[in-house]
């Protein structure tokens, strides 16, 4: 179908930047600083400045950022970290990689983010940290989570992999906790041409240790102070990210406008639409609607040329990799229902008005024909 709407169109973003990106990559080909180097250092400074945080440590993925965060906070075997079951699995991997236990608290109905009341109830003497996610780009309740952390002396780590440029009370998501973790995976709001990630912090000591850990635990070549990793950011990815960072604010504004347009056009459908809570400025990474007939709607949209996706169809406490944690269906009912009902509609800055209208028209057709309750 020639008027089909793709779920995501990465070429639409790259096309107008092609010459600038080739020049930036060319600089790295000229000086051959492929792993870390001046482009990485420059990107770290520019990203830290853009989100107003002291340190940015460039890494090779968001998963690495989360892992390093757990390491520098000294979390390990016997420790518990309270986190959300409704996220990409990498959030939980980080806790498991250091031998600690993910403890899942259920989420809020409207934002799909951790419910602070349930987080506080999940605290035990073994709890060391809260690892929260700004899901779909919408900031969590950072006031409530920050307060719980202060009261119980816990570290707050923010998985901001979907929230580049999101704000809570005017301050950037990722800069509230001890550590913020970003991913620059190709589908994120700020995306490398390959893998990339970063850990940000205002704490000098945590930043210094993260810099050593990403480079085999060394500050002096071939002298290794502790077990480290090869988690370095690549020069080519940093060069690409520097070009794209200049456009992030404009792209996020376009995403916001698209979300508003969807909200207007879909207001009179039975869908639950995404919202922005008070004090929150979403990065609108995804536009996620929900309905009990999600699977039929998804099928209808796909057969009518509208790309869509599920983030995420199975919550983490019910994943096979985590059976040993001992959770059962029904333990986290809000997350489980969200996993059955959420559907992501096409969302990327270059989506046109005509495309948005076509998506909305097709959703309405579904409810007019096969969606009658
Ligand atoms: C993408 C993502 C990650 C993982 O980032 P990678 O760069 O792919 O390793 C972690 N958490 C969330 C919420 C994500 O969306």
PDB file of N, CA and C and ligand atoms in Angstrom, residues 61-63 66 87-88 90-91 133 159 161-162 183 185 188 196 312, ligand 1:
ATOM      1  N   UNK A  61      26.797   1.436  25.318  1.00  0.00           N
ATOM      2  CA  UNK A  61      25.359   1.153  25.274  1.00  0.00           C
ATOM      3  C   UNK A  61      24.682   1.638  26.550  1.00  0.00           C
ATOM      4  N   UNK A  62      23.364   1.688  26.508  1.00  0.00           N
ATOM      5  CA  UNK A  62      22.590   2.009  27.705  1.00  0.00           C
ATOM      6  C   UNK A  62      22.672   0.883  28.720  1.00  0.00           C
ATOM      7  N   UNK A  63      22.724  -0.340  28.232  1.00  0.00           N
ATOM      8  CA  UNK A  63      22.855  -1.499  29.131  1.00  0.00           C
ATOM      9  C   UNK A  63      24.157  -1.388  29.924  1.00  0.00           C
ATOM     10  N   UNK A  66      23.818   1.190  32.716  1.00  0.00           N
ATOM     11  CA  UNK A  66      23.089   0.673  33.880  1.00  0.00           C
ATOM     12  C   UNK A  66      23.976  -0.265  34.704  1.00  0.00           C
ATOM     13  N   UNK A  87       9.265  -2.411  31.531  1.00  0.00           N
ATOM     14  CA  UNK A  87      10.358  -1.691  30.895  1.00  0.00           C
ATOM     15  C   UNK A  87      11.072  -2.666  29.982  1.00  0.00           C
ATOM     16  N   UNK A  88      12.071  -2.159  29.256  1.00  0.00           N
ATOM     17  CA  UNK A  88      12.946  -3.060  28.495  1.00  0.00           C
ATOM     18  C   UNK A  88      13.801  -3.848  29.488  1.00  0.00           C
ATOM     19  N   UNK A  90      16.767  -4.700  29.825  1.00  0.00           N
ATOM     20  CA  UNK A  90      18.118  -4.261  30.221  1.00  0.00           C
ATOM     21  C   UNK A  90      18.117  -3.563  31.581  1.00  0.00           C
ATOM     22  N   UNK A  91      17.014  -2.905  31.931  1.00  0.00           N
ATOM     23  CA  UNK A  91      16.937  -2.247  33.237  1.00  0.00           C
ATOM     24  C   UNK A  91      17.222  -3.265  34.346  1.00  0.00           C
ATOM     25  N   UNK A 133      12.512   4.047  35.818  1.00  0.00           N
ATOM     26  CA  UNK A 133      12.564   4.276  34.362  1.00  0.00           C
ATOM     27  C   UNK A 133      11.565   5.377  34.004  1.00  0.00           C
ATOM     28  N   UNK A 159      16.869   5.334  34.833  1.00  0.00           N
ATOM     29  CA  UNK A 159      17.046   4.823  33.476  1.00  0.00           C
ATOM     30  C   UNK A 159      16.330   5.811  32.552  1.00  0.00           C
ATOM     31  N   UNK A 161      16.865   6.098  29.301  1.00  0.00           N
ATOM     32  CA  UNK A 161      17.136   5.639  27.938  1.00  0.00           C
ATOM     33  C   UNK A 161      16.074   6.106  26.942  1.00  0.00           C
ATOM     34  N   UNK A 162      14.865   6.443  27.459  1.00  0.00           N
ATOM     35  CA  UNK A 162      13.788   6.900  26.578  1.00  0.00           C
ATOM     36  C   UNK A 162      13.464   8.372  26.824  1.00  0.00           C
ATOM     37  N   UNK A 183      20.681   5.751  26.718  1.00  0.00           N
ATOM     38  CA  UNK A 183      21.018   4.896  25.579  1.00  0.00           C
ATOM     39  C   UNK A 183      20.948   5.749  24.321  1.00  0.00           C
ATOM     40  N   UNK A 185      20.877   4.043  21.331  1.00  0.00           N
ATOM     41  CA  UNK A 185      20.466   3.022  20.360  1.00  0.00           C
ATOM     42  C   UNK A 185      19.721   3.714  19.203  1.00  0.00           C
ATOM     43  N   UNK A 188      16.288   5.581  19.608  1.00  0.00           N
ATOM     44  CA  UNK A 188      16.006   6.506  20.712  1.00  0.00           C
ATOM     45  C   UNK A 188      15.892   7.955  20.212  1.00  0.00           C
ATOM     46  N   UNK A 196      25.405   2.927  21.472  1.00  0.00           N
ATOM     47  CA  UNK A 196      25.982   4.000  22.278  1.00  0.00           C
ATOM     48  C   UNK A 196      25.201   4.189  23.553  1.00  0.00           C
ATOM     49  N   UNK A 312       5.541  -3.155  26.503  1.00  0.00           N
ATOM     50  CA  UNK A 312       6.207  -4.423  26.211  1.00  0.00           C
ATOM     51  C   UNK A 312       5.178  -5.520  26.410  1.00  0.00           C
TER      52      UNK A 312
HETATM   53  C1  LIG B   1      16.906   1.052  25.071  1.00  0.00           C
HETATM   54  C2  LIG B   1      16.767   0.864  26.516  1.00  0.00           C
HETATM   55  C3  LIG B   1      17.800   0.318  27.306  1.00  0.00           C
HETATM   56  C4  LIG B   1      19.029  -0.314  26.719  1.00  0.00           C
HETATM   57  O1  LIG B   1      19.840   0.505  25.977  1.00  0.00           O
HETATM   58  P1  LIG B   1      20.854  -0.155  24.921  1.00  0.00           P
HETATM   59  O2  LIG B   1      21.615   1.042  24.445  1.00  0.00           O
HETATM   60  O3  LIG B   1      20.064  -0.814  23.863  1.00  0.00           O
HETATM   61  O4  LIG B   1      21.734  -1.104  25.675  1.00  0.00           O
HETATM   62  C5  LIG B   1      17.613   0.274  28.670  1.00  0.00           C
HETATM   63  N1  LIG B   1      16.478   0.706  29.246  1.00  0.00           N
HETATM   64  C6  LIG B   1      15.470   1.206  28.524  1.00  0.00           C
HETATM   65  C7  LIG B   1      14.248   1.688  29.227  1.00  0.00           C
HETATM   66  C8  LIG B   1      15.563   1.293  27.142  1.00  0.00           C
HETATM   67  O5  LIG B   1      14.531   1.779  26.427  1.00  0.00           O
END
